Coordinates of C-alpha atoms and ligand atoms in Angstrom, one line a residue:
Chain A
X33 CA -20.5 29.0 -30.9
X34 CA -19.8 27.8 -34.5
X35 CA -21.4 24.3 -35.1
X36 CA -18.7 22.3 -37.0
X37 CA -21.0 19.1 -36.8
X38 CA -22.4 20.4 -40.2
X39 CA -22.1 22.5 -43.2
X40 CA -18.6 22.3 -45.7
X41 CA -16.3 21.5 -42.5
X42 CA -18.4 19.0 -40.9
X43 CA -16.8 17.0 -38.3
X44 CA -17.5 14.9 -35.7
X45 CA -17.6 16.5 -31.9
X46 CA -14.5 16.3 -30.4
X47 CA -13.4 15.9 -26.9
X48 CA -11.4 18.5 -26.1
X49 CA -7.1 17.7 -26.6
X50 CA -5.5 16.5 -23.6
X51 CA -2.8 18.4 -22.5
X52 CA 0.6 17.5 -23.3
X53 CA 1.5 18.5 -19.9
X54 CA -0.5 18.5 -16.6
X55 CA 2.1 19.8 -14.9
X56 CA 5.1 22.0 -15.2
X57 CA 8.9 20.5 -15.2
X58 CA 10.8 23.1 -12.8
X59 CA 13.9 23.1 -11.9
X60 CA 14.5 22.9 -7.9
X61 CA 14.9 25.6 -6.3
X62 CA 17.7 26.4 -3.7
X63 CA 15.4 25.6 -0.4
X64 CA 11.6 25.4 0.0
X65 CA 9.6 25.7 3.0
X66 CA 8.8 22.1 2.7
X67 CA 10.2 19.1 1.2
X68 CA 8.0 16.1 0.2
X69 CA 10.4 13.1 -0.5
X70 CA 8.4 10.7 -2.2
X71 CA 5.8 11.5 -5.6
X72 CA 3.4 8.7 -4.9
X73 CA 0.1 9.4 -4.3
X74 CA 0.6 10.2 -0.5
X75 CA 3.2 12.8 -1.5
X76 CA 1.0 14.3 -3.9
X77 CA -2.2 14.4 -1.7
X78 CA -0.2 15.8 1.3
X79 CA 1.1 18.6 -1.2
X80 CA -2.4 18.9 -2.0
X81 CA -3.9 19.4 1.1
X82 CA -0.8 21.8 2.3
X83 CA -1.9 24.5 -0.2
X84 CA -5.8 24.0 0.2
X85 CA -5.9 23.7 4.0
X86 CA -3.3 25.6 5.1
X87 CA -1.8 28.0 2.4
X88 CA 1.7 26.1 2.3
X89 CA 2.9 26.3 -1.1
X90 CA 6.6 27.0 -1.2
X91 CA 7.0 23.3 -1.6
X92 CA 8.8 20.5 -3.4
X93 CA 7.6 17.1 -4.1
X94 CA 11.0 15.2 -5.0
X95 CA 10.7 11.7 -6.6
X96 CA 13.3 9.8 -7.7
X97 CA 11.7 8.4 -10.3
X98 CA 8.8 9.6 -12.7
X99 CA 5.5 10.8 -10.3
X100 CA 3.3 7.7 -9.2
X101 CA 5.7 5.3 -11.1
X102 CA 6.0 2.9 -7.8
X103 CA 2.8 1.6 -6.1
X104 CA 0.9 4.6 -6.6
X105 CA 1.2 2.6 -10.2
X106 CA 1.4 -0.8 -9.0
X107 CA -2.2 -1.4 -6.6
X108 CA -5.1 -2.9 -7.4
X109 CA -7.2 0.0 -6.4
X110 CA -9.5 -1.3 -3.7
X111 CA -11.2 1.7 -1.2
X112 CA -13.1 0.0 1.6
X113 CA -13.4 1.9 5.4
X114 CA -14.5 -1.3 7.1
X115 CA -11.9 -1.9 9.9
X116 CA -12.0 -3.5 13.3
X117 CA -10.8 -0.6 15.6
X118 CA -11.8 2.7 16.1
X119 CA -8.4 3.9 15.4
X120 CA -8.2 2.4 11.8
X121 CA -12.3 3.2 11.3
X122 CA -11.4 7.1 11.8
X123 CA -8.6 7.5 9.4
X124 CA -9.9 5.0 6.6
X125 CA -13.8 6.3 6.6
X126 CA -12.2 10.2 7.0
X127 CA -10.2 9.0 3.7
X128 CA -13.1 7.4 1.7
X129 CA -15.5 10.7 2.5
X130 CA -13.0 12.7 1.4
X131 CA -13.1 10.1 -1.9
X132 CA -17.0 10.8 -2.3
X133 CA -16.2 14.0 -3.0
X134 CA -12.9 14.2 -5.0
X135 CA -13.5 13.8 -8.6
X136 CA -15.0 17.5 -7.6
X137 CA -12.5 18.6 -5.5
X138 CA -9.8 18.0 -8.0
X139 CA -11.3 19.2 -10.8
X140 CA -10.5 15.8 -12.4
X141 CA -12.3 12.2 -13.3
X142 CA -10.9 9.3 -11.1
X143 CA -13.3 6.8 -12.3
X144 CA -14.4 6.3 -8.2
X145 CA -16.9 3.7 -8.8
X146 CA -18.5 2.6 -4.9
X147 CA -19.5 -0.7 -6.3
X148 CA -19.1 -2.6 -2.6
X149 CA -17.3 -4.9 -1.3
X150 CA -17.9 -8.6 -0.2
X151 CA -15.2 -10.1 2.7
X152 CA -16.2 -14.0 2.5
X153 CA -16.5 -16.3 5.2
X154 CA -15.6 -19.2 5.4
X155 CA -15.2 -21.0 9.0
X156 CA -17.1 -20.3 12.3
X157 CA -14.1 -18.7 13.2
X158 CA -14.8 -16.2 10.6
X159 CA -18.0 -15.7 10.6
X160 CA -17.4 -14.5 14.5
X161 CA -15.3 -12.4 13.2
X162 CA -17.2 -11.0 10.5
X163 CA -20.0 -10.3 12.7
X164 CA -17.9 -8.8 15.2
X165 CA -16.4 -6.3 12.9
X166 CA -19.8 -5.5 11.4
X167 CA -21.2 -4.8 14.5
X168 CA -17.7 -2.3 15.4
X169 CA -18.1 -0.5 11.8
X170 CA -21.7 0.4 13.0
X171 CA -20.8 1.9 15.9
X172 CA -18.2 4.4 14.3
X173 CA -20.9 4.9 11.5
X174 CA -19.5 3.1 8.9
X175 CA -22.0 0.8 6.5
X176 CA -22.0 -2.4 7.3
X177 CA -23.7 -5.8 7.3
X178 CA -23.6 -9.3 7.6
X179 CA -25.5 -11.0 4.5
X180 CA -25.6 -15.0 4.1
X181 CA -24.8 -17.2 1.1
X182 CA -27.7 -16.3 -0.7
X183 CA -27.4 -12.7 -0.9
X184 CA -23.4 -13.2 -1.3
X185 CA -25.0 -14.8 -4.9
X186 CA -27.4 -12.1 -5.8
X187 CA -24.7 -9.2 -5.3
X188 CA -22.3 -11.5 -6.8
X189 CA -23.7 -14.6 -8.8
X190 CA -20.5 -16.1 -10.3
X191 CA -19.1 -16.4 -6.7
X192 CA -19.6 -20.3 -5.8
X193 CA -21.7 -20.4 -2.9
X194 CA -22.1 -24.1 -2.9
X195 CA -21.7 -26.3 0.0
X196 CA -19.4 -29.0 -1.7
X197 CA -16.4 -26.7 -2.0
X198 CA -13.1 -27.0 0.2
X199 CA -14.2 -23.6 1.9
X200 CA -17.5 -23.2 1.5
X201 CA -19.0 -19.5 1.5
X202 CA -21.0 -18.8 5.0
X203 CA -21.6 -15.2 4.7
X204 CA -19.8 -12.1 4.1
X205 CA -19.5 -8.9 5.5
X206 CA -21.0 -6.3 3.0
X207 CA -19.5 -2.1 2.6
X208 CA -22.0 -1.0 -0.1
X209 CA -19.6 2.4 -0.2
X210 CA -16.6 0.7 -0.8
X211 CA -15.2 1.0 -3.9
X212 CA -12.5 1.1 -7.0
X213 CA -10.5 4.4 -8.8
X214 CA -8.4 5.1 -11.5
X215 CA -4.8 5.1 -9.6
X216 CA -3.1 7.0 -12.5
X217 CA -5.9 9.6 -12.9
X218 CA -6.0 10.3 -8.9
X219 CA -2.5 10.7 -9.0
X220 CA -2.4 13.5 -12.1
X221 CA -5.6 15.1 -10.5
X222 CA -3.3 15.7 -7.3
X223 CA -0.2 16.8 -9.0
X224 CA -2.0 19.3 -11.5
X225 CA -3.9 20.9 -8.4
X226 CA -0.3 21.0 -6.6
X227 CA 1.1 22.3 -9.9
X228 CA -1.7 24.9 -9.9
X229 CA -1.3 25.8 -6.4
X230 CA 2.3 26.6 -7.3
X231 CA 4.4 23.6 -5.5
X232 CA 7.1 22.1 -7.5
X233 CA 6.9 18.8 -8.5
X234 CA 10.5 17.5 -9.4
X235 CA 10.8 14.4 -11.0
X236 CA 14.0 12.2 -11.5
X237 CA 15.5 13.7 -8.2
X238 CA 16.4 10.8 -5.9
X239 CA 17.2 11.7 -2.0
X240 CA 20.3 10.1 -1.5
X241 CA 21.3 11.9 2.1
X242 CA 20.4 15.0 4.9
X243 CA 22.5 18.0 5.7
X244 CA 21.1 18.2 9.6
X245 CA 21.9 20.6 12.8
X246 CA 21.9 19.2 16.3
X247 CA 18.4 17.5 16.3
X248 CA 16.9 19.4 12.9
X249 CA 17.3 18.3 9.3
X250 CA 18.4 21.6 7.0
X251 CA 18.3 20.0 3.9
X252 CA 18.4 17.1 1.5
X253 CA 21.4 15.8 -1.3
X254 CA 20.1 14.9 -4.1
X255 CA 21.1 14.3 -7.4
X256 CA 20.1 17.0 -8.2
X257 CA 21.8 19.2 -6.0
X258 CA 21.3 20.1 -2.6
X259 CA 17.7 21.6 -1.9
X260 CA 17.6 23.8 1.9
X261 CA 14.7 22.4 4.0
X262 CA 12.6 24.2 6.5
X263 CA 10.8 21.0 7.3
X264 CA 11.2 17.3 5.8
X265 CA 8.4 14.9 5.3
X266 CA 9.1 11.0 4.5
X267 CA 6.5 9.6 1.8
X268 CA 8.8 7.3 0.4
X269 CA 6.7 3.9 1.1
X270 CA 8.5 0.9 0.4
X271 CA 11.9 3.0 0.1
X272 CA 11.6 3.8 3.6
X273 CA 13.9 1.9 5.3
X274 CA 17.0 3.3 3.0
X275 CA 16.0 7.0 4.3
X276 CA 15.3 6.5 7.9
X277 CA 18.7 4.7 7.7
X278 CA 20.3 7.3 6.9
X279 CA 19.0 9.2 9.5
X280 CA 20.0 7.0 11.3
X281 CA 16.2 6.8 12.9
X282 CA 15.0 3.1 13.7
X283 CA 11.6 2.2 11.7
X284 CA 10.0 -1.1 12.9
X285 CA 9.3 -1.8 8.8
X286 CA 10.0 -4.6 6.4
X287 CA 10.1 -4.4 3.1
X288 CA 8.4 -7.3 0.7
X289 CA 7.7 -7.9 -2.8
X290 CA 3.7 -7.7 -3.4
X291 CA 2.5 -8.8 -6.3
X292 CA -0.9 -8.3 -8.5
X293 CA -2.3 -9.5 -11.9
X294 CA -4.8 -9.0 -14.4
X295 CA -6.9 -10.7 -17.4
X296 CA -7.1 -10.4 -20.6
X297 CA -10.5 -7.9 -20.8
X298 CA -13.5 -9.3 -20.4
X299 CA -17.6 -8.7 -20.7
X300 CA -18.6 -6.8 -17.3
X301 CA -19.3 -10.6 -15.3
X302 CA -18.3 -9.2 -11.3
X303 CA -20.3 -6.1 -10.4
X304 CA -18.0 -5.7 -6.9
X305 CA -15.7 -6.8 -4.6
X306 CA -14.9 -10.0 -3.4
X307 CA -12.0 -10.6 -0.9
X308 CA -11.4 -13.7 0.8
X309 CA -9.2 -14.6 3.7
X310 CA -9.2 -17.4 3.8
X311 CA -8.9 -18.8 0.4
X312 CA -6.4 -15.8 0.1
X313 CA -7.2 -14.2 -2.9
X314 CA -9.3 -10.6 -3.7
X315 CA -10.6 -9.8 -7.0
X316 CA -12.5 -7.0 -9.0
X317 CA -13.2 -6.1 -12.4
X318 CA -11.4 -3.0 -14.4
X319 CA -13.4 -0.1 -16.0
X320 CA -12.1 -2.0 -19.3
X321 CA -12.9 -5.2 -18.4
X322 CA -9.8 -6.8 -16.9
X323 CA -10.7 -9.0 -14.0
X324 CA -8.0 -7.2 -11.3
X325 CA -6.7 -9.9 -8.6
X326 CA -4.2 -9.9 -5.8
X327 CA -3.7 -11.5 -2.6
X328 CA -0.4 -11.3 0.2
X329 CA 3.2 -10.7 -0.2
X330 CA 6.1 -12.9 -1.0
X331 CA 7.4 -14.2 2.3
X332 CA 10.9 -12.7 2.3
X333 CA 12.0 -9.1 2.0
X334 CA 12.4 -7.1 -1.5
X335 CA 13.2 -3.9 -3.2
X336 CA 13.1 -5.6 -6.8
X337 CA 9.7 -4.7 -7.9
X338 CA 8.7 -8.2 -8.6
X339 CA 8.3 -11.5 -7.1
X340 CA 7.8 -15.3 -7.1
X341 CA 5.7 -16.9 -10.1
X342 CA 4.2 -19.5 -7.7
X343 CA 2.9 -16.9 -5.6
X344 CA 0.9 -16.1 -8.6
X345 CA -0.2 -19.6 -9.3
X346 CA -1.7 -20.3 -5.6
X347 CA -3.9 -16.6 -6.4
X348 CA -5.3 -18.0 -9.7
X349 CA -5.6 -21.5 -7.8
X350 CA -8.1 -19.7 -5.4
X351 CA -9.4 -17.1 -7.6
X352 CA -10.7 -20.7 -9.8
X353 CA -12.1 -22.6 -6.8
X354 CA -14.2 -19.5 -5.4
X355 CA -15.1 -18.2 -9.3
X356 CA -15.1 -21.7 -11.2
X357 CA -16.1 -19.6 -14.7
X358 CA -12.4 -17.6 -14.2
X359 CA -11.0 -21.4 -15.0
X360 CA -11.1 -20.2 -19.1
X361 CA -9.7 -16.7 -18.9
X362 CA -6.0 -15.8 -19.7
X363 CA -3.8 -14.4 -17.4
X364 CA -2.7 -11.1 -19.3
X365 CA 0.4 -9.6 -17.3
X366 CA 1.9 -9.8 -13.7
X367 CA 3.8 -7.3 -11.9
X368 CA 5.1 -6.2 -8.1
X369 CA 5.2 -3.2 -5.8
X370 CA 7.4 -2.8 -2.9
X371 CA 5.3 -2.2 0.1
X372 CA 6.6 -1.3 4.1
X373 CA 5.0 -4.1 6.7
X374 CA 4.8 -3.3 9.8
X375 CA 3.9 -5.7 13.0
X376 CA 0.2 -4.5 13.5
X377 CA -0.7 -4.2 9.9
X378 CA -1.4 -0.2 10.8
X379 CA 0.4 2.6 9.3
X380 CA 3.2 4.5 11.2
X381 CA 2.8 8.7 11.0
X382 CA 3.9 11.1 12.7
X383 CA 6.6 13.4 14.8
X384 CA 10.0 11.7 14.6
X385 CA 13.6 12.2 16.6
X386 CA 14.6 14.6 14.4
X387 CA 12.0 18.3 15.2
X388 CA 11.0 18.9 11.8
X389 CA 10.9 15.4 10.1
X390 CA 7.7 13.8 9.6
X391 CA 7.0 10.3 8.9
X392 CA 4.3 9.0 6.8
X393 CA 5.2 4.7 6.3
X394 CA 4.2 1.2 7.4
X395 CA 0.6 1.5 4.7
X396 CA 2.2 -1.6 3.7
X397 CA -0.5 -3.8 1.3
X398 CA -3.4 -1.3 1.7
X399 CA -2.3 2.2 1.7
X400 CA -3.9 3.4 -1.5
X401 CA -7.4 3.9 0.0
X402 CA -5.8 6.0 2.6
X403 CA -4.4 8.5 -0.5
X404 CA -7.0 11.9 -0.3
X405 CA -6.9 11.0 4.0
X406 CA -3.6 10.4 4.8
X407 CA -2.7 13.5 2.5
X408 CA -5.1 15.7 4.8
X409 CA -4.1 14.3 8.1
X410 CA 0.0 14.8 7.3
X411 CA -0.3 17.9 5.7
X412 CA -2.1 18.9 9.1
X413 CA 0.4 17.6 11.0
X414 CA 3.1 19.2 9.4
X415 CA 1.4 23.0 9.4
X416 CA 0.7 22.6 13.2
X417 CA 3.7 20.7 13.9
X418 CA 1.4 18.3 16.1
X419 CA -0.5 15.1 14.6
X420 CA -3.5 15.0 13.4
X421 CA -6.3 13.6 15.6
X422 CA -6.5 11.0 12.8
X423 CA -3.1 10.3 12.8
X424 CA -1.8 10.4 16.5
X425 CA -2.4 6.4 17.5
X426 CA -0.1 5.8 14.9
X427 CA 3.0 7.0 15.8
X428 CA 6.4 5.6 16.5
X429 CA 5.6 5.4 20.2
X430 CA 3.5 2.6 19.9
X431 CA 5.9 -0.1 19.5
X432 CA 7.8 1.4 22.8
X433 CA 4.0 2.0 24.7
X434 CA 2.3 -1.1 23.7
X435 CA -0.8 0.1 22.0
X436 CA -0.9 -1.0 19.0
X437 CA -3.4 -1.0 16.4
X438 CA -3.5 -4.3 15.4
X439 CA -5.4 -5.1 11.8
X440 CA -4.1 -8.2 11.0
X441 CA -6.4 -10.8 13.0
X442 CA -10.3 -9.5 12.4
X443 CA -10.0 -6.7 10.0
X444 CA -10.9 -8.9 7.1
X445 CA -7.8 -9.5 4.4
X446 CA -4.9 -6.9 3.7
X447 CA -5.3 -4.3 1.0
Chain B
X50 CA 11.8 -20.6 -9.9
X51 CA 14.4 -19.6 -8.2
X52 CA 16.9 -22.8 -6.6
X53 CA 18.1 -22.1 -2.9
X54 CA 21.3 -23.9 -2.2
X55 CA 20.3 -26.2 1.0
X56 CA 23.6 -26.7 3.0
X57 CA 22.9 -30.4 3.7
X58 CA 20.3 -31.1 0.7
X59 CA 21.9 -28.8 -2.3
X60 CA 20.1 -26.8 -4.6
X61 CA 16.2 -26.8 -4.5
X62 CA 13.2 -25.1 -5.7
X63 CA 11.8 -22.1 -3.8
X64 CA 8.7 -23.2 -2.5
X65 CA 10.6 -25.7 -0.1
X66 CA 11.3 -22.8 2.0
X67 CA 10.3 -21.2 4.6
X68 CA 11.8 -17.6 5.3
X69 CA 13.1 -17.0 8.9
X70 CA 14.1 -12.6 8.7
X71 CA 16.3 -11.7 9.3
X72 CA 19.9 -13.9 11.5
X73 CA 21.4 -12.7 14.4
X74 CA 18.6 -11.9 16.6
X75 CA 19.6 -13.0 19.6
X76 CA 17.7 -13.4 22.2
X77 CA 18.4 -10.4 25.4
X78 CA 21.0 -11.7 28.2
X79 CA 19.4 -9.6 31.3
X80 CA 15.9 -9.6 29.8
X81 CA 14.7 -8.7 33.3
X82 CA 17.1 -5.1 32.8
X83 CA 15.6 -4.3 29.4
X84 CA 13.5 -1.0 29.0
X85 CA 10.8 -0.4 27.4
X86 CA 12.6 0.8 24.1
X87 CA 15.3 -1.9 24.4
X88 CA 11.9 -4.6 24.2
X89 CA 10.4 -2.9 21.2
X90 CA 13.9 -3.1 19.3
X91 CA 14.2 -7.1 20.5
X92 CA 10.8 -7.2 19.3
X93 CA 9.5 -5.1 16.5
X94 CA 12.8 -3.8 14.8
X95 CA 14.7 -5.7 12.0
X96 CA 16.9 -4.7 9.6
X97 CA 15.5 -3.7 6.2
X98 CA 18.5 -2.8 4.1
X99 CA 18.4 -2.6 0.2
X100 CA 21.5 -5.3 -0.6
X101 CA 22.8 -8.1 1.4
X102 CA 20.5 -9.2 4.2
X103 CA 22.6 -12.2 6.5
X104 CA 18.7 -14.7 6.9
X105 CA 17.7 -17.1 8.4
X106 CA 15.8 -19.7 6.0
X107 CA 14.5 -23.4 6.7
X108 CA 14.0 -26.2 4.1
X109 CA 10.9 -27.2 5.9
X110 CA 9.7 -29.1 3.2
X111 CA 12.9 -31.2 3.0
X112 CA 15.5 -31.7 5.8
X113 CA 14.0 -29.6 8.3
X114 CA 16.8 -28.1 8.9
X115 CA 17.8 -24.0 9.7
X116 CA 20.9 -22.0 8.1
X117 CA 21.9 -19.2 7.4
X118 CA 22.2 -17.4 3.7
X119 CA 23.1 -13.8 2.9
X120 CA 20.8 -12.9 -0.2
X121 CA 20.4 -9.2 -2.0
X122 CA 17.3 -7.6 -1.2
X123 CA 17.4 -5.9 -4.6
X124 CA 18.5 -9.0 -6.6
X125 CA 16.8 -11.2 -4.9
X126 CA 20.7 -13.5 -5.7
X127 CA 22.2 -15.5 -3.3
X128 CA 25.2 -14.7 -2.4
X129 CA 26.5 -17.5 -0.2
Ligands
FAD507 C1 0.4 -5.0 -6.1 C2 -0.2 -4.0 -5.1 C3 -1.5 -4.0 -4.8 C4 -2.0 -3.1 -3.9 N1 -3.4 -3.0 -3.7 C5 -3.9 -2.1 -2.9 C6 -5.3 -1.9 -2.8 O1 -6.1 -2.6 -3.5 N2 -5.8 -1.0 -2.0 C7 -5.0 -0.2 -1.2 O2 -5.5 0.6 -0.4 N3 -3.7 -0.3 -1.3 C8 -3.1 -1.2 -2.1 N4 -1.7 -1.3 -2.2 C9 -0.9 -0.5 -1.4 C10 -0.7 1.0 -1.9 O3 -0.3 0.9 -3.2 C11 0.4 1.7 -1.1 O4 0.1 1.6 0.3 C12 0.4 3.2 -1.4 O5 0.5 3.4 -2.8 C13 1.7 3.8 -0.7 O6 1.7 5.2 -0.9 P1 2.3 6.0 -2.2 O7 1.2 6.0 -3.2 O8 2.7 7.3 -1.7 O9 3.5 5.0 -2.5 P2 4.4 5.0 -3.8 O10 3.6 5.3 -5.1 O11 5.3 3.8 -3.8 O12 5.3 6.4 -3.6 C14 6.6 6.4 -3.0 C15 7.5 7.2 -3.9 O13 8.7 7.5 -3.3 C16 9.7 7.5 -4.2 N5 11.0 7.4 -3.6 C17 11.5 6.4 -2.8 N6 12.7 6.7 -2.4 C18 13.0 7.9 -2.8 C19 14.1 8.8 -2.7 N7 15.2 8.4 -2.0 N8 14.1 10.0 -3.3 C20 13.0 10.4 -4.0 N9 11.9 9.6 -4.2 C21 11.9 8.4 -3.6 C22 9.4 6.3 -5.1 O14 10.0 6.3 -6.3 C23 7.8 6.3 -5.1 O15 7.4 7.0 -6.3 C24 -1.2 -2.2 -3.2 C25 0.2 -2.2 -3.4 C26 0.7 -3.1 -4.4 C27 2.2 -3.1 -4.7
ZN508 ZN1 17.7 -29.5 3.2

């Protein structure tokens, strides 16, 4: 190796370029085995996972936009595994194991820093709660405790923990595991693995209808052409609705506006997570130093990507009582996803009317964490043509059975 | 902010407002006669189109009162 750090043509080391391209730029083929619609990270893992677990790579993730451009590009980043129900504790901690090891798996840096999370308390009613859910995580093996005021201040010192605030801190429920990534890098680590593997990943190619026989789909239109289909999975998130529409399949799904904002950067002052319910705001601090906040949707539904400016104001109004030194720092930029809501809060995957469409929706506020899990569980589903273990209480069914998976009252805040 | 044209009140700012989903929904005749799947659609299905949604809205922090507004889901613009 020639040592260029000295002699005539000393220069600095150098990290070596970044590629121009991670991935290729294809044009689609006629037909693939499988057709992804949908480049956000869930498309992406589950192309992923089809050519590492199973061998499936003559397949076609089509987005309509550029890859990861909508909520892929638009969440705040949060990884956490600490739900009520067994149901949701399966998929979510299967997910954030298969985080602990990704940066490896993909060859790739995602920034995955497991810098835990706090979910405040704030009434009796939610400090039952907390302890309640604390108590479930343990049993499905997920890390979990209940810590009171004091040690909410030693993990977290800026939080206000005093007694003379509107909702005073009681406690929170603690996930040491839990955790942050870069969304953009976990994205480009699963499309150049995909790439690698061989699937085609074809941007600016919107779905815009199905070519089906009796109760299969043969193919998709696009705009850029039509593209034969031996089977058809849905990873279209907030877009959804305008698929399954056309289908002609009901989805019990809404669509809303969620917004998110950031500070201007700022020296490291918040070493976790801190997520309230009650006061209704989350917050956690960037790898650069932006202090990353968010909190529920806009009330009414939304495909336009942004939202309300007061629903921003009431986040910064309770990001300020719970973290009084945040009262000085500048609000940098704003923006909005589109995310699918459904009635439980829980995802909907699965089988659908049609024999060889798949549905993979409903991750509404929270589906990023889900990314490197949900991407294993479809892609299994899809290969065996039979859901996942994971997967299977989520299905369409459950709004006909009755068992649903319901996440909204106990399972700490959204996202 | 956004106005919302109140039918009794006239224009007024967002936050006055309380969003209802979407109009129309009524309520089963024969509820007694409804299967299972006919119940989850009363119940858990809406419509989710991208354009004009007919809604219910309520100026609850004014009149009170309910009406109904058809407003572009991709525009967020009132149309009527
Ligand atoms: C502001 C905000 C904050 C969030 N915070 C968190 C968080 O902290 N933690 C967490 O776990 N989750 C969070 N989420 C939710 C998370 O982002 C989503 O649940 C998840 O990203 C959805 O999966 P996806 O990445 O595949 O979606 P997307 O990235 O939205 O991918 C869907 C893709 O489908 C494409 N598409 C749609 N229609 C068509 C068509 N007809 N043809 C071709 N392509 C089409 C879209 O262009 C899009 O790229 C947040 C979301 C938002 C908006
Ligand atoms: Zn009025």
């Amino acid at each position: 190796m020639t040592d260029t750090t000295t002699g005539p043509d000393a220069r600095p080391w150098q990290p070596p370029d970044h590629p121009d391209f991670l991935w290729r730029t294809p044009e689609p083929k006629r037909s693939y085995d499988v057709v992804i619609v949908g480049g956000g990270g869930h498309g992406l893992a589950t192309a992923h996972y089809l050519a590492k677990n199973h061998g499936i790579t003559n397949v076609a993730v089509l987005e309509k936009g550029w890859l990861a451009g909508g909520n892929m590009a638009r969440n705040t980043t949060l990884i956490r595994s600490n739900y009520l129900w067994d149901e949701s504790a399966a998929i979510y901690e299967h997910s954030l194991k298969l985080w602990e090891g990704l940066e490896e798996d993909l060859g790739y840096p995602i920034l995955f820093s497991q810098r835990g999370v706090l979910n405040l308390a704030h009434t009796e009613q939610d400090v039952r709660e907390s302890l309640r859910r604390v108590e479930a995580n343990k049993l499905n093996g997920i890390d979990a405790e209940w810590i009171g005021p004091d040690e909410v201040a030693k993990i977290c010192p800026i939080v206000n923990v005093s007694s003379d605030i509107r909702y005073p801190v009681h406690g929170a429920t603690y996930q040491p595991r839990a955790g942050i990534a870069k969304h953009d890098y976990v994205a480009w680590g699963f499309a150049r693995r995909a790439d690698e593997a061989g699937i085609d990943l074809i941007q600016d190619c919107a779905v815009t209808g199905f070519t089906t026989d009796g109760d299969r789909v043969t193919g998709v239109r696009t705009t850029r052409g039509e593209i034969a289909a031996g089977k058809v999975a849905l990873c279209a998130a907030g877009h959804t609705s305008t698929l399954t529409d056309l289908l002609g399949i009901p989805v019990p799904i809404q669509s809303h506006p969620l917004q998110a904002l950031v500070s201007e950067l700022l020296e490291p002052v918040h070493p976790t997570i801190v997520m309230s319910n009650a006061v209704h705001v989350y917050v956690s601090q960037a790898h650069k130093g932006e202090l990353v906040m968010g909190a529920g949707v806009d009330s009414y539904n939304g495909y336009g990507q942004r939202g309300a400016f007061h629903i921003i104001e009431r986040q910064m109004a309770a990001a300020v009582e719970l973290f009084p030194v945040f009262a000085r720092a500048h609000l940098l930029r704003t923006w909005g996803g589109i995310v699918d809501v459904t009635a439980d809060a829980s995802p909907i995957v699965g089988r659908t009317p049609y024999e060889n469409v798949y549905l993979n929706c409903g991750w509404g506020t929270g589906g990023f964490k889900a990314t490197p899990g949900i991407g294993w569980c479809l892609a299994h589903t899809i290969a065996h043509d039979e859901p996942h273990p994971y997967v299977a209480p989520f299905g369409l069914d459950r709004f006909v059975t009755g068992a649903l998976v319901d996440e909204h009252g106990a399972a700490a805040v959204a996202h | 902010m956004q106005l919302i044209d109140c039918p009794w009140c006239g224009p007024r700012e967002e936050v006055e407002f309380h969003y209802g989903g979407q109009a129309g929904v009524a309520y089963p005749a024969a509820p007694a006669e409804l299967s299972d799947e006919e119940w989850a659609r009363f119940v858990f299905h809406r419509a989710n189109p991208k354009g004009p949604l007919h809604e219910r809205w309520s100026h609850s922090a004014g009149c009170r009162r309910w009406f109904t507004a058809v407003r572009d889901t991709a525009t967020y613009r009132f149309e009527k």
